[in-house]
PDB file of C-alpha atoms and ligand atoms in Angstrom:
ATOM      1  CA  UNK A   1     -25.411 -80.311  44.467  1.00  0.00           C
ATOM      2  CA  UNK A   2     -23.900 -82.121  47.216  1.00  0.00           C
ATOM      3  CA  UNK A   3     -25.999 -85.138  45.947  1.00  0.00           C
ATOM      4  CA  UNK A   4     -24.431 -84.252  42.370  1.00  0.00           C
ATOM      5  CA  UNK A   5     -20.308 -83.833  44.360  1.00  0.00           C
ATOM      6  CA  UNK A   6     -20.997 -87.477  45.196  1.00  0.00           C
ATOM      7  CA  UNK A   7     -22.213 -88.757  42.217  1.00  0.00           C
ATOM      8  CA  UNK A   8     -19.464 -87.687  40.640  1.00  0.00           C
ATOM      9  CA  UNK A   9     -16.940 -88.817  42.689  1.00  0.00           C
ATOM     10  CA  UNK A  10     -18.646 -92.578  42.972  1.00  0.00           C
ATOM     11  CA  UNK A  11     -18.484 -92.429  38.642  1.00  0.00           C
ATOM     12  CA  UNK A  12     -14.402 -91.195  39.295  1.00  0.00           C
ATOM     13  CA  UNK A  13     -13.335 -94.459  41.474  1.00  0.00           C
ATOM     14  CA  UNK A  14     -15.364 -96.550  39.834  1.00  0.00           C
ATOM     15  CA  UNK A  15     -13.573 -95.968  36.451  1.00  0.00           C
ATOM     16  CA  UNK A  16     -10.444 -95.487  37.695  1.00  0.00           C
ATOM     17  CA  UNK A  17     -10.676 -98.977  39.728  1.00  0.00           C
ATOM     18  CA  UNK A  18     -11.803-100.373  36.996  1.00  0.00           C
ATOM     19  CA  UNK A  19      -8.789 -99.154  34.582  1.00  0.00           C
ATOM     20  CA  UNK A  20     -11.985 -97.441  32.165  1.00  0.00           C
ATOM     21  CA  UNK A  21      -9.875 -94.016  32.719  1.00  0.00           C
ATOM     22  CA  UNK A  22      -6.489 -93.207  32.886  1.00  0.00           C
ATOM     23  CA  UNK A  23      -7.763 -89.668  34.832  1.00  0.00           C
ATOM     24  CA  UNK A  24     -10.467 -88.125  35.720  1.00  0.00           C
ATOM     25  CA  UNK A  25     -11.424 -83.782  35.064  1.00  0.00           C
ATOM     26  CA  UNK A  26     -13.090 -82.587  37.984  1.00  0.00           C
ATOM     27  CA  UNK A  27     -13.091 -79.815  40.443  1.00  0.00           C
ATOM     28  CA  UNK A  28     -11.379 -79.690  44.014  1.00  0.00           C
ATOM     29  CA  UNK A  29     -11.690 -76.973  46.911  1.00  0.00           C
ATOM     30  CA  UNK A  30      -9.521 -74.412  47.407  1.00  0.00           C
ATOM     31  CA  UNK A  31      -8.149 -72.671  50.212  1.00  0.00           C
ATOM     32  CA  UNK A  32     -11.479 -70.095  50.232  1.00  0.00           C
ATOM     33  CA  UNK A  33     -14.942 -72.000  49.668  1.00  0.00           C
ATOM     34  CA  UNK A  34     -15.083 -69.962  46.402  1.00  0.00           C
ATOM     35  CA  UNK A  35     -12.071 -71.057  45.469  1.00  0.00           C
ATOM     36  CA  UNK A  36     -13.196 -74.091  43.581  1.00  0.00           C
ATOM     37  CA  UNK A  37     -10.694 -75.281  41.034  1.00  0.00           C
ATOM     38  CA  UNK A  38     -10.225 -77.697  38.136  1.00  0.00           C
ATOM     39  CA  UNK A  39      -8.452 -81.204  39.560  1.00  0.00           C
ATOM     40  CA  UNK A  40      -7.466 -84.213  37.961  1.00  0.00           C
ATOM     41  CA  UNK A  41      -7.835 -87.337  39.892  1.00  0.00           C
ATOM     42  CA  UNK A  42      -5.697 -90.455  38.025  1.00  0.00           C
ATOM     43  CA  UNK A  43      -6.119 -93.060  41.110  1.00  0.00           C
ATOM     44  CA  UNK A  44      -9.774 -93.288  42.758  1.00  0.00           C
ATOM     45  CA  UNK A  45      -7.648 -91.877  46.171  1.00  0.00           C
ATOM     46  CA  UNK A  46      -6.897 -88.918  44.527  1.00  0.00           C
ATOM     47  CA  UNK A  47     -11.023 -88.871  43.237  1.00  0.00           C
ATOM     48  CA  UNK A  48     -11.929 -88.729  46.932  1.00  0.00           C
ATOM     49  CA  UNK A  49     -11.008 -84.296  46.588  1.00  0.00           C
ATOM     50  CA  UNK A  50     -13.189 -84.788  43.610  1.00  0.00           C
ATOM     51  CA  UNK A  51     -16.437 -81.435  44.454  1.00  0.00           C
ATOM     52  CA  UNK A  52     -19.152 -79.809  42.386  1.00  0.00           C
ATOM     53  CA  UNK A  53     -20.408 -76.897  43.971  1.00  0.00           C
ATOM     54  CA  UNK A  54     -21.872 -73.951  42.277  1.00  0.00           C
ATOM     55  CA  UNK A  55     -18.064 -71.853  41.756  1.00  0.00           C
ATOM     56  CA  UNK A  56     -17.690 -74.745  39.413  1.00  0.00           C
ATOM     57  CA  UNK A  57     -17.753 -72.727  36.975  1.00  0.00           C
ATOM     58  CA  UNK A  58     -14.263 -73.322  34.721  1.00  0.00           C
ATOM     59  CA  UNK A  59     -14.596 -75.262  31.107  1.00  0.00           C
ATOM     60  CA  UNK A  60     -13.003 -78.533  31.308  1.00  0.00           C
ATOM     61  CA  UNK A  61     -12.921 -79.181  27.825  1.00  0.00           C
ATOM     62  CA  UNK A  62     -10.551 -76.412  27.666  1.00  0.00           C
ATOM     63  CA  UNK A  63      -8.091 -78.887  29.495  1.00  0.00           C
ATOM     64  CA  UNK A  64      -8.325 -81.238  27.646  1.00  0.00           C
ATOM     65  CA  UNK A  65      -6.468 -79.984  24.917  1.00  0.00           C
ATOM     66  CA  UNK A  66      -2.819 -80.272  26.890  1.00  0.00           C
ATOM     67  CA  UNK A  67      -4.219 -84.097  26.516  1.00  0.00           C
ATOM     68  CA  UNK A  68      -5.016 -84.702  22.434  1.00  0.00           C
ATOM     69  CA  UNK A  69      -1.421 -85.969  21.208  1.00  0.00           C
ATOM     70  CA  UNK A  70      -2.464 -88.859  23.548  1.00  0.00           C
ATOM     71  CA  UNK A  71      -3.649 -91.913  23.816  1.00  0.00           C
ATOM     72  CA  UNK A  72      -5.317 -92.695  27.359  1.00  0.00           C
ATOM     73  CA  UNK A  73      -9.061 -92.854  28.044  1.00  0.00           C
ATOM     74  CA  UNK A  74     -10.495 -89.145  30.067  1.00  0.00           C
ATOM     75  CA  UNK A  75     -13.042 -89.225  31.647  1.00  0.00           C
ATOM     76  CA  UNK A  76     -14.763 -85.805  32.744  1.00  0.00           C
ATOM     77  CA  UNK A  77     -17.536 -83.342  34.043  1.00  0.00           C
ATOM     78  CA  UNK A  78     -19.347 -81.062  31.971  1.00  0.00           C
ATOM     79  CA  UNK A  79     -22.262 -78.068  32.475  1.00  0.00           C
ATOM     80  CA  UNK A  80     -24.342 -77.442  29.052  1.00  0.00           C
ATOM     81  CA  UNK A  81     -21.852 -74.795  28.358  1.00  0.00           C
ATOM     82  CA  UNK A  82     -18.909 -77.589  28.926  1.00  0.00           C
ATOM     83  CA  UNK A  83     -20.397 -80.015  26.728  1.00  0.00           C
ATOM     84  CA  UNK A  84     -20.554 -77.788  23.609  1.00  0.00           C
ATOM     85  CA  UNK A  85     -17.036 -76.497  23.929  1.00  0.00           C
ATOM     86  CA  UNK A  86     -16.536 -80.984  23.883  1.00  0.00           C
ATOM     87  CA  UNK A  87     -18.200 -80.658  20.528  1.00  0.00           C
ATOM     88  CA  UNK A  88     -15.910 -77.954  19.319  1.00  0.00           C
ATOM     89  CA  UNK A  89     -13.306 -80.280  19.803  1.00  0.00           C
ATOM     90  CA  UNK A  90     -14.680 -83.394  17.753  1.00  0.00           C
ATOM     91  CA  UNK A  91     -15.397 -81.261  15.140  1.00  0.00           C
ATOM     92  CA  UNK A  92     -12.231 -79.808  15.165  1.00  0.00           C
ATOM     93  CA  UNK A  93     -10.046 -83.208  15.416  1.00  0.00           C
ATOM     94  CA  UNK A  94      -8.831 -82.165  18.717  1.00  0.00           C
ATOM     95  CA  UNK A  95     -10.161 -85.433  20.257  1.00  0.00           C
ATOM     96  CA  UNK A  96     -11.540 -88.333  19.068  1.00  0.00           C
ATOM     97  CA  UNK A  97     -14.950 -89.331  21.124  1.00  0.00           C
ATOM     98  CA  UNK A  98     -14.159 -92.231  22.519  1.00  0.00           C
ATOM     99  CA  UNK A  99     -10.925 -91.161  24.548  1.00  0.00           C
ATOM    100  CA  UNK A 100     -13.910 -89.889  26.626  1.00  0.00           C
ATOM    101  CA  UNK A 101     -16.391 -90.282  29.761  1.00  0.00           C
ATOM    102  CA  UNK A 102     -18.184 -88.310  29.729  1.00  0.00           C
ATOM    103  CA  UNK A 103     -20.331 -87.020  32.808  1.00  0.00           C
ATOM    104  CA  UNK A 104     -23.305 -84.289  32.504  1.00  0.00           C
ATOM    105  CA  UNK A 105     -24.338 -82.275  34.529  1.00  0.00           C
ATOM    106  CA  UNK A 106     -27.255 -80.284  33.942  1.00  0.00           C
ATOM    107  CA  UNK A 107     -26.530 -77.073  35.495  1.00  0.00           C
ATOM    108  CA  UNK A 108     -28.475 -74.680  37.890  1.00  0.00           C
ATOM    109  CA  UNK A 109     -26.413 -71.662  37.236  1.00  0.00           C
ATOM    110  CA  UNK A 110     -22.837 -71.057  38.778  1.00  0.00           C
ATOM    111  CA  UNK A 111     -21.201 -67.657  40.700  1.00  0.00           C
ATOM    112  CA  UNK A 112     -18.249 -67.149  39.420  1.00  0.00           C
ATOM    113  CA  UNK A 113     -14.840 -67.542  41.740  1.00  0.00           C
ATOM    114  CA  UNK A 114     -13.302 -64.187  40.244  1.00  0.00           C
ATOM    115  CA  UNK A 115     -15.905 -62.268  40.914  1.00  0.00           C
ATOM    116  CA  UNK A 116     -15.936 -63.309  44.545  1.00  0.00           C
ATOM    117  CA  UNK A 117     -12.239 -62.875  45.557  1.00  0.00           C
ATOM    118  CA  UNK A 118     -12.129 -59.472  43.564  1.00  0.00           C
ATOM    119  CA  UNK A 119     -14.962 -58.648  45.927  1.00  0.00           C
ATOM    120  CA  UNK A 120     -13.160 -60.196  49.505  1.00  0.00           C
ATOM    121  CA  UNK A 121     -10.311 -59.032  48.292  1.00  0.00           C
ATOM    122  CA  UNK A 122     -10.313 -56.056  50.483  1.00  0.00           C
ATOM    123  CA  UNK A 123     -10.018 -53.803  47.643  1.00  0.00           C
ATOM    124  CA  UNK A 124     -13.418 -53.199  47.531  1.00  0.00           C
ATOM    125  CA  UNK A 125     -15.472 -54.595  50.347  1.00  0.00           C
ATOM    126  CA  UNK A 126     -18.429 -52.862  49.229  1.00  0.00           C
ATOM    127  CA  UNK A 127     -18.268 -55.227  45.988  1.00  0.00           C
ATOM    128  CA  UNK A 128     -21.079 -58.883  46.552  1.00  0.00           C
ATOM    129  CA  UNK A 129     -20.202 -60.989  43.593  1.00  0.00           C
ATOM    130  CA  UNK A 130     -23.961 -61.681  41.783  1.00  0.00           C
ATOM    131  CA  UNK A 131     -26.037 -64.304  43.065  1.00  0.00           C
ATOM    132  CA  UNK A 132     -24.973 -65.606  38.654  1.00  0.00           C
ATOM    133  CA  UNK A 133     -22.119 -65.370  36.776  1.00  0.00           C
ATOM    134  CA  UNK A 134     -22.566 -63.326  34.037  1.00  0.00           C
ATOM    135  CA  UNK A 135     -22.400 -66.336  31.976  1.00  0.00           C
ATOM    136  CA  UNK A 136     -25.066 -67.778  33.296  1.00  0.00           C
ATOM    137  CA  UNK A 137     -27.857 -65.415  32.791  1.00  0.00           C
ATOM    138  CA  UNK A 138     -27.841 -65.771  29.917  1.00  0.00           C
ATOM    139  CA  UNK A 139     -27.552 -69.347  29.425  1.00  0.00           C
ATOM    140  CA  UNK A 140     -28.471 -70.609  26.296  1.00  0.00           C
ATOM    141  CA  UNK A 141     -27.776 -74.587  27.142  1.00  0.00           C
ATOM    142  CA  UNK A 142     -27.522 -75.562  30.351  1.00  0.00           C
ATOM    143  CA  UNK A 143     -28.048 -79.169  29.842  1.00  0.00           C
ATOM    144  CA  UNK A 144     -25.117 -81.528  28.370  1.00  0.00           C
ATOM    145  CA  UNK A 145     -25.819 -81.846  24.711  1.00  0.00           C
ATOM    146  CA  UNK A 146     -23.202 -84.952  24.294  1.00  0.00           C
ATOM    147  CA  UNK A 147     -22.690 -87.242  27.468  1.00  0.00           C
ATOM    148  CA  UNK A 148     -22.295 -91.188  28.546  1.00  0.00           C
ATOM    149  CA  UNK A 149     -23.875 -90.263  32.131  1.00  0.00           C
ATOM    150  CA  UNK A 150     -26.713 -87.527  32.874  1.00  0.00           C
ATOM    151  CA  UNK A 151     -26.950 -85.916  36.245  1.00  0.00           C
ATOM    152  CA  UNK A 152     -29.426 -83.818  37.468  1.00  0.00           C
ATOM    153  CA  UNK A 153     -32.349 -82.442  36.538  1.00  0.00           C
ATOM    154  CA  UNK A 154     -33.041 -81.021  33.237  1.00  0.00           C
ATOM    155  CA  UNK A 155     -33.514 -77.486  33.226  1.00  0.00           C
ATOM    156  CA  UNK A 156     -34.813 -74.519  31.170  1.00  0.00           C
ATOM    157  CA  UNK A 157     -32.791 -71.997  29.272  1.00  0.00           C
ATOM    158  CA  UNK A 158     -31.798 -68.389  31.011  1.00  0.00           C
ATOM    159  CA  UNK A 159     -32.330 -65.644  29.219  1.00  0.00           C
ATOM    160  CA  UNK A 160     -32.066 -61.447  30.235  1.00  0.00           C
ATOM    161  CA  UNK A 161     -33.539 -59.454  28.509  1.00  0.00           C
ATOM    162  CA  UNK A 162     -33.560 -59.885  24.384  1.00  0.00           C
ATOM    163  CA  UNK A 163     -30.073 -62.294  23.170  1.00  0.00           C
ATOM    164  CA  UNK A 164     -28.541 -59.514  20.615  1.00  0.00           C
ATOM    165  CA  UNK A 165     -30.229 -56.434  22.457  1.00  0.00           C
ATOM    166  CA  UNK A 166     -26.588 -55.078  23.470  1.00  0.00           C
ATOM    167  CA  UNK A 167     -25.626 -55.524  19.207  1.00  0.00           C
ATOM    168  CA  UNK A 168     -28.796 -53.716  17.805  1.00  0.00           C
ATOM    169  CA  UNK A 169     -27.366 -50.995  19.754  1.00  0.00           C
ATOM    170  CA  UNK A 170     -24.024 -50.934  17.661  1.00  0.00           C
ATOM    171  CA  UNK A 171     -25.800 -51.581  14.901  1.00  0.00           C
ATOM    172  CA  UNK A 172     -27.323 -48.513  14.797  1.00  0.00           C
ATOM    173  CA  UNK A 173     -24.074 -46.517  15.154  1.00  0.00           C
ATOM    174  CA  UNK A 174     -22.606 -44.281  12.578  1.00  0.00           C
ATOM    175  CA  UNK A 175     -19.170 -46.036  11.488  1.00  0.00           C
ATOM    176  CA  UNK A 176     -17.168 -43.311  13.450  1.00  0.00           C
ATOM    177  CA  UNK A 177     -19.169 -44.132  16.657  1.00  0.00           C
ATOM    178  CA  UNK A 178     -18.400 -47.624  16.649  1.00  0.00           C
ATOM    179  CA  UNK A 179     -14.611 -46.995  15.883  1.00  0.00           C
ATOM    180  CA  UNK A 180     -14.638 -44.884  18.999  1.00  0.00           C
ATOM    181  CA  UNK A 181     -16.953 -47.346  21.137  1.00  0.00           C
ATOM    182  CA  UNK A 182     -14.019 -50.045  20.030  1.00  0.00           C
ATOM    183  CA  UNK A 183     -11.703 -48.126  20.906  1.00  0.00           C
ATOM    184  CA  UNK A 184     -12.812 -47.188  24.516  1.00  0.00           C
ATOM    185  CA  UNK A 185     -14.019 -50.865  25.084  1.00  0.00           C
ATOM    186  CA  UNK A 186     -10.441 -52.424  23.514  1.00  0.00           C
ATOM    187  CA  UNK A 187      -8.218 -50.042  25.171  1.00  0.00           C
ATOM    188  CA  UNK A 188      -7.583 -51.321  28.685  1.00  0.00           C
ATOM    189  CA  UNK A 189      -6.507 -54.422  26.958  1.00  0.00           C
ATOM    190  CA  UNK A 190      -3.787 -55.427  28.553  1.00  0.00           C
ATOM    191  CA  UNK A 191      -2.656 -58.260  25.729  1.00  0.00           C
ATOM    192  CA  UNK A 192      -2.724 -60.644  28.543  1.00  0.00           C
ATOM    193  CA  UNK A 193      -4.133 -63.743  26.236  1.00  0.00           C
ATOM    194  CA  UNK A 194      -5.848 -64.912  29.150  1.00  0.00           C
ATOM    195  CA  UNK A 195      -8.925 -64.640  26.950  1.00  0.00           C
ATOM    196  CA  UNK A 196      -7.510 -66.958  24.342  1.00  0.00           C
ATOM    197  CA  UNK A 197      -5.693 -69.055  26.997  1.00  0.00           C
ATOM    198  CA  UNK A 198      -9.103 -70.324  28.250  1.00  0.00           C
ATOM    199  CA  UNK A 199     -10.434 -70.691  25.056  1.00  0.00           C
ATOM    200  CA  UNK A 200     -11.161 -73.829  23.959  1.00  0.00           C
ATOM    201  CA  UNK A 201     -12.242 -72.676  20.245  1.00  0.00           C
ATOM    202  CA  UNK A 202      -8.748 -71.485  20.335  1.00  0.00           C
ATOM    203  CA  UNK A 203      -7.104 -75.284  19.491  1.00  0.00           C
ATOM    204  CA  UNK A 204      -3.951 -74.241  17.140  1.00  0.00           C
ATOM    205  CA  UNK A 205      -0.909 -75.634  17.859  1.00  0.00           C
ATOM    206  CA  UNK A 206       0.521 -71.994  16.888  1.00  0.00           C
ATOM    207  CA  UNK A 207      -1.127 -69.054  17.477  1.00  0.00           C
ATOM    208  CA  UNK A 208      -0.567 -66.172  14.821  1.00  0.00           C
ATOM    209  CA  UNK A 209       0.133 -64.088  18.233  1.00  0.00           C
ATOM    210  CA  UNK A 210       2.639 -65.831  19.234  1.00  0.00           C
ATOM    211  CA  UNK A 211       4.723 -65.941  15.294  1.00  0.00           C
ATOM    212  CA  UNK A 212       7.399 -63.578  15.282  1.00  0.00           C
ATOM    213  CA  UNK A 213       9.123 -64.436  11.474  1.00  0.00           C
ATOM    214  CA  UNK A 214       6.813 -62.853  10.569  1.00  0.00           C
ATOM    215  CA  UNK A 215       5.243 -60.909  13.654  1.00  0.00           C
ATOM    216  CA  UNK A 216       1.571 -59.819  12.193  1.00  0.00           C
ATOM    217  CA  UNK A 217       0.449 -59.093  15.197  1.00  0.00           C
ATOM    218  CA  UNK A 218       2.399 -56.257  16.762  1.00  0.00           C
ATOM    219  CA  UNK A 219       2.853 -56.980  20.798  1.00  0.00           C
ATOM    220  CA  UNK A 220       2.329 -53.021  22.256  1.00  0.00           C
ATOM    221  CA  UNK A 221      -0.958 -52.278  24.038  1.00  0.00           C
ATOM    222  CA  UNK A 222      -1.989 -49.682  21.444  1.00  0.00           C
ATOM    223  CA  UNK A 223      -5.718 -48.793  19.781  1.00  0.00           C
ATOM    224  CA  UNK A 224      -4.424 -50.254  16.709  1.00  0.00           C
ATOM    225  CA  UNK A 225      -2.380 -53.445  17.219  1.00  0.00           C
ATOM    226  CA  UNK A 226      -5.372 -54.330  20.349  1.00  0.00           C
ATOM    227  CA  UNK A 227      -8.029 -53.810  17.526  1.00  0.00           C
ATOM    228  CA  UNK A 228      -5.726 -56.030  15.409  1.00  0.00           C
ATOM    229  CA  UNK A 229      -5.506 -58.893  18.004  1.00  0.00           C
ATOM    230  CA  UNK A 230      -9.174 -58.470  18.798  1.00  0.00           C
ATOM    231  CA  UNK A 231     -10.273 -58.948  15.380  1.00  0.00           C
ATOM    232  CA  UNK A 232      -7.772 -61.525  14.173  1.00  0.00           C
ATOM    233  CA  UNK A 233      -9.587 -63.851  17.309  1.00  0.00           C
ATOM    234  CA  UNK A 234     -12.772 -62.463  16.363  1.00  0.00           C
ATOM    235  CA  UNK A 235     -12.640 -63.880  12.492  1.00  0.00           C
ATOM    236  CA  UNK A 236     -11.111 -67.010  13.545  1.00  0.00           C
ATOM    237  CA  UNK A 237     -14.085 -67.860  16.172  1.00  0.00           C
ATOM    238  CA  UNK A 238     -17.117 -66.873  13.391  1.00  0.00           C
ATOM    239  CA  UNK A 239     -19.154 -69.853  13.888  1.00  0.00           C
ATOM    240  CA  UNK A 240     -16.682 -71.731  15.973  1.00  0.00           C
ATOM    241  CA  UNK A 241     -17.938 -69.678  19.365  1.00  0.00           C
ATOM    242  CA  UNK A 242     -19.927 -71.734  21.519  1.00  0.00           C
ATOM    243  CA  UNK A 243     -20.701 -68.985  23.755  1.00  0.00           C
ATOM    244  CA  UNK A 244     -19.036 -70.149  26.868  1.00  0.00           C
ATOM    245  CA  UNK A 245     -18.216 -67.241  28.303  1.00  0.00           C
ATOM    246  CA  UNK A 246     -15.271 -68.143  29.716  1.00  0.00           C
ATOM    247  CA  UNK A 247     -13.145 -65.524  27.395  1.00  0.00           C
ATOM    248  CA  UNK A 248     -15.076 -62.493  29.217  1.00  0.00           C
ATOM    249  CA  UNK A 249     -14.891 -64.608  33.271  1.00  0.00           C
ATOM    250  CA  UNK A 250     -11.410 -64.657  32.573  1.00  0.00           C
ATOM    251  CA  UNK A 251     -10.158 -60.780  31.590  1.00  0.00           C
ATOM    252  CA  UNK A 252      -8.752 -59.022  34.391  1.00  0.00           C
ATOM    253  CA  UNK A 253     -10.126 -55.852  32.699  1.00  0.00           C
ATOM    254  CA  UNK A 254     -13.266 -56.944  32.275  1.00  0.00           C
ATOM    255  CA  UNK A 255     -14.025 -56.065  28.846  1.00  0.00           C
ATOM    256  CA  UNK A 256     -16.839 -57.251  27.722  1.00  0.00           C
ATOM    257  CA  UNK A 257     -16.112 -59.713  24.752  1.00  0.00           C
ATOM    258  CA  UNK A 258     -19.629 -61.661  24.657  1.00  0.00           C
ATOM    259  CA  UNK A 259     -20.571 -58.932  22.115  1.00  0.00           C
ATOM    260  CA  UNK A 260     -18.445 -59.279  19.844  1.00  0.00           C
ATOM    261  CA  UNK A 261     -18.687 -62.392  20.004  1.00  0.00           C
ATOM    262  CA  UNK A 262     -22.743 -62.248  20.138  1.00  0.00           C
ATOM    263  CA  UNK A 263     -21.959 -60.648  16.902  1.00  0.00           C
ATOM    264  CA  UNK A 264     -20.366 -63.100  15.399  1.00  0.00           C
ATOM    265  CA  UNK A 265     -22.832 -65.965  16.482  1.00  0.00           C
ATOM    266  CA  UNK A 266     -25.802 -64.063  15.296  1.00  0.00           C
ATOM    267  CA  UNK A 267     -24.835 -62.720  11.806  1.00  0.00           C
ATOM    268  CA  UNK A 268     -23.490 -66.877  11.250  1.00  0.00           C
ATOM    269  CA  UNK A 269     -27.222 -67.335  12.118  1.00  0.00           C
ATOM    270  CA  UNK A 270     -28.274 -64.957   9.471  1.00  0.00           C
ATOM    271  CA  UNK A 271     -26.072 -65.324   6.905  1.00  0.00           C
ATOM    272  CA  UNK A 272     -25.885 -69.786   7.475  1.00  0.00           C
ATOM    273  CA  UNK A 273     -28.253 -70.350   9.731  1.00  0.00           C
ATOM    274  CA  UNK A 274     -30.402 -71.514  11.374  1.00  0.00           C
ATOM    275  CA  UNK A 275     -26.696 -71.673  13.188  1.00  0.00           C
ATOM    276  CA  UNK A 276     -25.829 -72.772  16.355  1.00  0.00           C
ATOM    277  CA  UNK A 277     -21.872 -73.778  17.319  1.00  0.00           C
ATOM    278  CA  UNK A 278     -21.838 -77.326  19.561  1.00  0.00           C
ATOM    279  CA  UNK A 279     -25.316 -77.497  20.397  1.00  0.00           C
ATOM    280  CA  UNK A 280     -25.329 -80.627  18.507  1.00  0.00           C
ATOM    281  CA  UNK A 281     -22.513 -82.842  17.514  1.00  0.00           C
ATOM    282  CA  UNK A 282     -22.672 -84.413  14.175  1.00  0.00           C
ATOM    283  CA  UNK A 283     -19.827 -86.874  13.229  1.00  0.00           C
ATOM    284  CA  UNK A 284     -18.117 -85.236  10.185  1.00  0.00           C
ATOM    285  CA  UNK A 285     -19.238 -82.198  10.375  1.00  0.00           C
ATOM    286  CA  UNK A 286     -18.228 -78.703  10.391  1.00  0.00           C
ATOM    287  CA  UNK A 287     -18.888 -75.442  11.170  1.00  0.00           C
ATOM    288  CA  UNK A 288     -19.923 -72.944   8.534  1.00  0.00           C
ATOM    289  CA  UNK A 289     -16.550 -71.338   7.705  1.00  0.00           C
ATOM    290  CA  UNK A 290     -14.577 -75.101   7.424  1.00  0.00           C
ATOM    291  CA  UNK A 291     -15.737 -75.984   4.866  1.00  0.00           C
ATOM    292  CA  UNK A 292     -16.040 -75.184   0.830  1.00  0.00           C
ATOM    293  CA  UNK A 293     -17.848 -76.849  -1.858  1.00  0.00           C
ATOM    294  CA  UNK A 294     -16.544 -76.828  -5.426  1.00  0.00           C
ATOM    295  CA  UNK A 295     -19.740 -75.997  -6.470  1.00  0.00           C
ATOM    296  CA  UNK A 296     -19.961 -72.779  -3.925  1.00  0.00           C
ATOM    297  CA  UNK A 297     -21.525 -69.293  -5.876  1.00  0.00           C
ATOM    298  CA  UNK A 298     -18.802 -67.572  -4.369  1.00  0.00           C
ATOM    299  CA  UNK A 299     -15.514 -67.009  -4.740  1.00  0.00           C
ATOM    300  CA  UNK A 300     -12.606 -68.509  -2.577  1.00  0.00           C
ATOM    301  CA  UNK A 301     -10.446 -65.584  -0.919  1.00  0.00           C
TER     302      UNK A 301
HETATM  303  S1  LIG B 401     -23.066 -70.756  30.822  1.00  0.00           S
HETATM  304 FE1  LIG B 401     -25.411 -71.953  31.452  1.00  0.00          FE
HETATM  305  S2  LIG B 401     -23.810 -74.221  31.349  1.00  0.00           S
HETATM  306 FE2  LIG B 401     -22.239 -73.267  31.778  1.00  0.00          FE
HETATM  307  S3  LIG B 401     -21.599 -72.592  33.731  1.00  0.00           S
HETATM  308 FE3  LIG B 401     -24.007 -70.969  33.045  1.00  0.00          FE
HETATM  309  S4  LIG B 401     -25.662 -71.801  33.355  1.00  0.00           S
HETATM  310 FE4  LIG B 401     -24.209 -73.704  33.542  1.00  0.00          FE
HETATM  311  S1  LIG B 402      -8.178 -61.490  28.892  1.00  0.00           S
HETATM  312 FE1  LIG B 402      -8.255 -59.380  28.489  1.00  0.00          FE
HETATM  313  S2  LIG B 402      -6.679 -57.891  28.789  1.00  0.00           S
HETATM  314 FE2  LIG B 402      -6.827 -60.474  28.353  1.00  0.00          FE
HETATM  315  S3  LIG B 402      -6.088 -59.837  25.554  1.00  0.00           S
HETATM  316 FE3  LIG B 402      -8.047 -60.719  26.529  1.00  0.00          FE
HETATM  317  S4  LIG B 402      -9.527 -58.758  26.366  1.00  0.00           S
HETATM  318 FE4  LIG B 402      -7.216 -58.372  26.897  1.00  0.00          FE
HETATM  319  S1  LIG B 403     -15.014 -66.951  22.702  1.00  0.00           S
HETATM  320 FE1  LIG B 403     -15.117 -67.090  24.814  1.00  0.00          FE
HETATM  321  S2  LIG B 403     -17.763 -67.483  24.478  1.00  0.00           S
HETATM  322 FE2  LIG B 403     -16.644 -68.080  22.717  1.00  0.00          FE
HETATM  323  S3  LIG B 403     -15.935 -70.222  22.855  1.00  0.00           S
HETATM  324 FE3  LIG B 403     -13.986 -68.785  23.003  1.00  0.00          FE
HETATM  325  S4  LIG B 403     -13.951 -68.791  25.451  1.00  0.00           S
HETATM  326 FE4  LIG B 403     -16.047 -69.823  25.136  1.00  0.00          FE
END
């Protein structure tokens, strides 16, 4: 990874010195080894701080949303999951391809800095961070799907058991069992909206959950309001979730949000597929639920 980090630094410095990009996004080192965090370099001196290590896990595609209204060209590093996030932004017309210089890194699988922080917090001294972050243990696409320059050796997809095993288990439950399962799963949700903030597909300028007139979804952390939040978010993710796993990774109360996302992915795949969001960028293409044709056999509801 040291070699990749040095190459990223050199590319960023070159682009910034030549004025080919106005800023370059990567990661910098925090106080502890596991505290890698996103960093925006604006000068070649800034770029000295760029690193790439086993904790460079944050999806930088999401950070692009801060710059969607500008004109400046931005360089950034993407792993496989981040690159699918870039496709999401391009398809959603949040960014133009020509505004990006993408350095792709074939990703060997990374560790979760939040998990490491918990293990170092002193509250749970027995906890040892897993060798790979949960999202990396079942990564379908570790290699970038869109890039201007590619670094590292191509990686094989990783899989921890059958992809939809847990979804199948839940599908076998009765309606009442399912209700109880999700009630229990979602009851710890504190509605911090961290899962929304970390999500590259949650890119609406005005989010339904922030509206107050009318207030579509209550603010309580009651079962009904929590259900409403997660149901609405799920519907907005159908056919659009790029499986980057960031929502689940940042959840402070460890809600297994990927279970909901995998059910959506499985159903969209089955009804409209084969379809995997963000795996290919075709200019002008849209996710299945974002298009409607006048000769569609179904009514528009
Ligand atoms: S999900 Fe895949 S591409 Fe993303 S950090 Fe993990 S292994 Fe790398
Ligand atoms: S990150 Fe977790 S606690 Fe916060 S809103 Fe999402 S599911 Fe709820
Ligand atoms: S819903 Fe979760 S896994 Fe899907 S794109 Fe958003 S953050 Fe990534």
